[in-house]
Each structure stands twice: as structure tokens, then as C-alpha cells.
PDB file of C-alpha atoms in Angstrom:
ATOM      1  CA  MET A   1      67.892 189.569 105.695  1.00  0.00           C
ATOM      2  CA  THR A   2      69.211 188.926 102.173  1.00  0.00           C
ATOM      3  CA  ILE A   3      72.623 187.876 103.423  1.00  0.00           C
ATOM      4  CA  ILE A   4      71.266 185.373 105.911  1.00  0.00           C
ATOM      5  CA  THR A   5      68.714 184.072 103.436  1.00  0.00           C
ATOM      6  CA  SER A   6      71.354 183.577 100.740  1.00  0.00           C
ATOM      7  CA  ILE A   7      73.709 181.766 103.084  1.00  0.00           C
ATOM      8  CA  LEU A   8      70.975 179.485 104.410  1.00  0.00           C
ATOM      9  CA  ILE A   9      69.542 178.655 100.989  1.00  0.00           C
ATOM     10  CA  THR A  10      72.971 177.836  99.572  1.00  0.00           C
ATOM     11  CA  PHE A  11      73.973 175.827 102.623  1.00  0.00           C
ATOM     12  CA  PHE A  12      70.820 173.722 102.670  1.00  0.00           C
ATOM     13  CA  TYR A  13      70.858 173.219  98.894  1.00  0.00           C
ATOM     14  CA  PHE A  14      74.430 171.930  98.883  1.00  0.00           C
ATOM     15  CA  LEU A  15      73.731 169.853 101.987  1.00  0.00           C
ATOM     16  CA  TYR A  16      70.807 168.250 100.108  1.00  0.00           C
ATOM     17  CA  VAL A  17      73.016 167.611  97.062  1.00  0.00           C
ATOM     18  CA  TYR A  18      75.752 166.130  99.225  1.00  0.00           C
ATOM     19  CA  ARG A  19      73.428 163.801 101.133  1.00  0.00           C
ATOM     20  CA  HIS A  20      71.433 162.597  98.141  1.00  0.00           C
ATOM     21  CA  TYR A  21      74.117 162.408  95.462  1.00  0.00           C
ATOM     22  CA  LEU A  22      77.682 162.840  96.691  1.00  0.00           C
ATOM     23  CA  ALA A  23      77.805 160.862  99.929  1.00  0.00           C
ATOM     24  CA  GLY A  24      79.876 157.814  99.088  1.00  0.00           C
ATOM     25  CA  ASN A  25      80.228 158.777  95.430  1.00  0.00           C
ATOM     26  CA  MET A  26      82.665 161.674  95.278  1.00  0.00           C
ATOM     27  CA  GLU A  27      83.681 160.746  91.708  1.00  0.00           C
ATOM     28  CA  LEU A  28      80.530 162.572  90.600  1.00  0.00           C
ATOM     29  CA  LEU A  29      82.435 165.816  91.187  1.00  0.00           C
ATOM     30  CA  ASN A  30      84.547 165.011  88.134  1.00  0.00           C
ATOM     31  CA  ASP A  31      81.411 164.668  85.991  1.00  0.00           C
ATOM     32  CA  LEU A  32      80.884 168.102  84.440  1.00  0.00           C
ATOM     33  CA  LYS A  33      77.310 167.238  83.445  1.00  0.00           C
ATOM     34  CA  PHE A  34      76.446 166.563  87.095  1.00  0.00           C
ATOM     35  CA  CYS A  35      78.151 169.757  88.292  1.00  0.00           C
ATOM     36  CA  GLY A  36      76.436 171.838  85.612  1.00  0.00           C
ATOM     37  CA  THR A  37      73.078 170.328  86.470  1.00  0.00           C
ATOM     38  CA  VAL A  38      73.533 171.058  90.169  1.00  0.00           C
ATOM     39  CA  ILE A  39      74.371 174.693  89.470  1.00  0.00           C
ATOM     40  CA  LEU A  40      71.558 175.156  86.944  1.00  0.00           C
ATOM     41  CA  ILE A  41      69.010 173.722  89.370  1.00  0.00           C
ATOM     42  CA  MET A  42      70.379 175.909  92.182  1.00  0.00           C
ATOM     43  CA  ILE A  43      69.472 179.120  90.322  1.00  0.00           C
ATOM     44  CA  PRO A  44      65.656 178.637  90.129  1.00  0.00           C
ATOM     45  CA  VAL A  45      65.573 177.007  93.577  1.00  0.00           C
ATOM     46  CA  SER A  46      67.355 180.023  95.032  1.00  0.00           C
ATOM     47  CA  MET A  47      65.064 182.465  93.205  1.00  0.00           C
ATOM     48  CA  VAL A  48      61.887 180.753  94.394  1.00  0.00           C
ATOM     49  CA  ALA A  49      63.195 180.476  97.945  1.00  0.00           C
ATOM     50  CA  HIS A  50      64.103 184.185  97.979  1.00  0.00           C
ATOM     51  CA  ILE A  51      60.629 185.116  96.730  1.00  0.00           C
ATOM     52  CA  ILE A  52      58.963 182.967  99.380  1.00  0.00           C
ATOM     53  CA  VAL A  53      61.134 184.438 102.143  1.00  0.00           C
ATOM     54  CA  TYR A  54      60.417 187.962 100.882  1.00  0.00           C
ATOM     55  CA  ILE A  55      56.661 187.349 100.914  1.00  0.00           C
ATOM     56  CA  LEU A  56      56.803 185.807 104.381  1.00  0.00           C
ATOM     57  CA  PHE A  57      58.901 188.707 105.649  1.00  0.00           C
ATOM     58  CA  ASN A  58      56.398 191.214 104.262  1.00  0.00           C
ATOM     59  CA  ILE A  59      53.488 189.357 105.870  1.00  0.00           C
ATOM     60  CA  ILE A  60      55.231 189.185 109.246  1.00  0.00           C
ATOM     61  CA  TYR A  61      56.263 192.841 109.021  1.00  0.00           C
ATOM     62  CA  LYS A  62      52.720 193.918 108.161  1.00  0.00           C
ATOM     63  CA  ILE A  63      51.197 191.846 110.989  1.00  0.00           C
ATOM     64  CA  THR A  64      53.632 193.125 113.620  1.00  0.00           C
ATOM     65  CA  THR A  65      53.729 196.805 112.617  1.00  0.00           C
ATOM     66  CA  ARG A  66      50.411 197.151 110.732  1.00  0.00           C
ATOM     67  CA  GLU A  67      52.308 199.121 108.070  1.00  0.00           C
ATOM     68  CA  ALA A  68      53.404 198.229 104.562  1.00  0.00           C
ATOM     69  CA  ILE A  69      57.089 198.218 103.726  1.00  0.00           C
ATOM     70  CA  PRO A  70      57.883 201.490 101.963  1.00  0.00           C
ATOM     71  CA  GLU A  71      58.518 200.865  98.268  1.00  0.00           C
ATOM     72  CA  LYS A  72      59.901 204.291  97.381  1.00  0.00           C
ATOM     73  CA  SER A  73      63.561 204.712  96.689  1.00  0.00           C
ATOM     74  CA  ASP A  74      65.285 208.062  96.471  1.00  0.00           C
ATOM     75  CA  GLU A  75      68.572 209.160  94.901  1.00  0.00           C
ATOM     76  CA  LEU A  76      70.551 207.973  97.922  1.00  0.00           C
ATOM     77  CA  ASP A  77      69.055 204.471  97.589  1.00  0.00           C
ATOM     78  CA  LYS A  78      69.901 204.386  93.893  1.00  0.00           C
ATOM     79  CA  LEU A  79      73.482 205.554  94.526  1.00  0.00           C
ATOM     80  CA  ILE A  80      74.000 202.970  97.242  1.00  0.00           C
ATOM     81  CA  GLU A  81      72.536 200.255  95.020  1.00  0.00           C
ATOM     82  CA  LEU A  82      74.839 201.263  92.187  1.00  0.00           C
ATOM     83  CA  LYS A  83      77.954 201.258  94.369  1.00  0.00           C
ATOM     84  CA  SER A  84      77.164 197.920  95.963  1.00  0.00           C
ATOM     85  CA  THR A  85      76.429 196.423  92.547  1.00  0.00           C
ATOM     86  CA  ASN A  86      79.845 197.580  91.342  1.00  0.00           C
ATOM     87  CA  ILE A  87      81.501 195.873  94.298  1.00  0.00           C
ATOM     88  CA  THR A  88      79.517 192.696  93.605  1.00  0.00           C
ATOM     89  CA  HIS A  89      80.592 192.671  89.960  1.00  0.00           C
ATOM     90  CA  TYR A  90      84.279 193.291  90.719  1.00  0.00           C
ATOM     91  CA  ILE A  91      84.393 190.477  93.270  1.00  0.00           C
ATOM     92  CA  PHE A  92      82.628 188.096  90.913  1.00  0.00           C
ATOM     93  CA  ILE A  93      85.042 188.972  88.088  1.00  0.00           C
ATOM     94  CA  LEU A  94      87.953 188.256  90.425  1.00  0.00           C
ATOM     95  CA  GLY A  95      86.370 184.894  91.301  1.00  0.00           C
ATOM     96  CA  PHE A  96      85.819 184.141  87.618  1.00  0.00           C
ATOM     97  CA  LEU A  97      89.480 184.824  86.895  1.00  0.00           C
ATOM     98  CA  LEU A  98      90.532 182.619  89.810  1.00  0.00           C
ATOM     99  CA  ALA A  99      88.237 179.848  88.552  1.00  0.00           C
ATOM    100  CA  MET A 100      89.738 180.007  85.076  1.00  0.00           C
ATOM    101  CA  GLY A 101      93.214 180.186  86.595  1.00  0.00           C
ATOM    102  CA  SER A 102      92.560 176.951  88.456  1.00  0.00           C
ATOM    103  CA  LEU A 103      92.029 175.231  85.098  1.00  0.00           C
ATOM    104  CA  VAL A 104      95.199 176.784  83.716  1.00  0.00           C
ATOM    105  CA  ILE A 105      97.314 175.383  86.551  1.00  0.00           C
ATOM    106  CA  GLY A 106      95.814 171.928  86.034  1.00  0.00           C
ATOM    107  CA  LYS A 107      93.261 171.618  88.839  1.00  0.00           C
ATOM    108  CA  PRO A 108      90.235 169.347  88.256  1.00  0.00           C
ATOM    109  CA  PRO A 109      87.122 170.942  86.743  1.00  0.00           C
ATOM    110  CA  TYR A 110      85.144 170.679  89.970  1.00  0.00           C
ATOM    111  CA  VAL A 111      87.633 173.074  91.608  1.00  0.00           C
ATOM    112  CA  MET A 112      86.812 175.619  88.921  1.00  0.00           C
ATOM    113  CA  LEU A 113      83.078 175.182  89.529  1.00  0.00           C
ATOM    114  CA  LEU A 114      83.478 175.413  93.305  1.00  0.00           C
ATOM    115  CA  VAL A 115      85.531 178.599  92.972  1.00  0.00           C
ATOM    116  CA  LEU A 116      82.948 180.018  90.560  1.00  0.00           C
ATOM    117  CA  VAL A 117      79.970 179.236  92.813  1.00  0.00           C
ATOM    118  CA  GLY A 118      81.914 180.401  95.855  1.00  0.00           C
ATOM    119  CA  SER A 119      82.741 183.701  94.179  1.00  0.00           C
ATOM    120  CA  MET A 120      79.064 184.191  93.313  1.00  0.00           C
ATOM    121  CA  MET A 121      78.141 183.623  96.939  1.00  0.00           C
ATOM    122  CA  VAL A 122      80.921 185.807  98.351  1.00  0.00           C
ATOM    123  CA  SER A 123      80.210 188.615  95.883  1.00  0.00           C
ATOM    124  CA  CYS A 124      76.519 188.664  96.846  1.00  0.00           C
ATOM    125  CA  ILE A 125      77.323 188.700 100.556  1.00  0.00           C
ATOM    126  CA  LEU A 126      79.956 191.424 100.253  1.00  0.00           C
ATOM    127  CA  GLY A 127      77.638 193.468  98.035  1.00  0.00           C
ATOM    128  CA  GLU A 128      74.944 193.355 100.712  1.00  0.00           C
ATOM    129  CA  LEU A 129      77.480 194.188 103.428  1.00  0.00           C
ATOM    130  CA  ALA A 130      78.688 197.138 101.349  1.00  0.00           C
ATOM    131  CA  LYS A 131      75.093 198.309 101.076  1.00  0.00           C
ATOM    132  CA  LEU A 132      74.763 198.208 104.873  1.00  0.00           C
ATOM    133  CA  CYS A 133      78.019 200.124 105.294  1.00  0.00           C
ATOM    134  CA  TYR A 134      76.967 202.771 102.772  1.00  0.00           C
ATOM    135  CA  TYR A 135      73.625 203.253 104.517  1.00  0.00           C
ATOM    136  CA  ARG A 136      75.348 203.666 107.877  1.00  0.00           C
ATOM    137  CA  LYS A 137      77.945 206.058 106.482  1.00  0.00           C
ATOM    138  CA  GLY A 138      75.404 207.914 104.346  1.00  0.00           C
ATOM    139  CA  VAL A 139      77.589 207.071 101.287  1.00  0.00           C
TER     140      VAL A 139
END
């Protein structure tokens, strides 16, 4: 659920930004203040959207099964969380280095920001996929 939610929230947020600000005015991508503002606004929007989706999911789950989602986590859950977090961090660090490398080779600043945001997105998705794989394998 987290993977799909993250992809949809990011897609619709950037679609909104494109339609309301960038359509017909692509020079805004060279404005670092605009790019920074877009990314800073994306963070609380994404957090609120995730919270709303989580609450809705819990309500739907409780209505359909008449049970609460178990909140306990055991050692296996903690180990899987730790391993998937490591994968997320390594992928994000790689994306950060690629983003800085794009500046070094002379690419425009918006390329750096796109690579940085893209690496955040990809690292979150791959971290969640790793979590699924670890649960299926049993670590």
C-alpha cells in the first residue's frame, strides 16, 4: 500500500505543479527558488496525504474484517525494517552523489533537483519492495 500511495501522491503532486505553474513557462525550472519551494511544499503534502490514506485504510480494514490492525512488532519485523532502511539509505546516497555529479559536469540546477527527488522516490519504493522480499523469504 505504501508503494502505490507514494507513487500516486508524487505523480498527482507533480502533475498539479506542471499544470498550474510549468505549462508554457518551462523557464521556471531554472529558478532555484521555485524548485526549492515545490520540493518543500511536497514534503508536508506527502505526509498529510499518507496519514489520510493510512486512516482510511484502517477504517476500511476494520469495517471489512471487524478486527483492528495488529500493532505489535517482533524481532523479525525490526530486523526487516532495519535491512530495508539500510537499502533505502544506500540508494538515496547514490542518488545524492549522482545529483551532485550532474552539477559537476555542468548540467542545469533543475537536473540536480530532479535527480535528487527521483532518488528519494526510487529509494522509498525499493525499500518497500525489499521489505516485501524479506517478509516472503523470512529474512
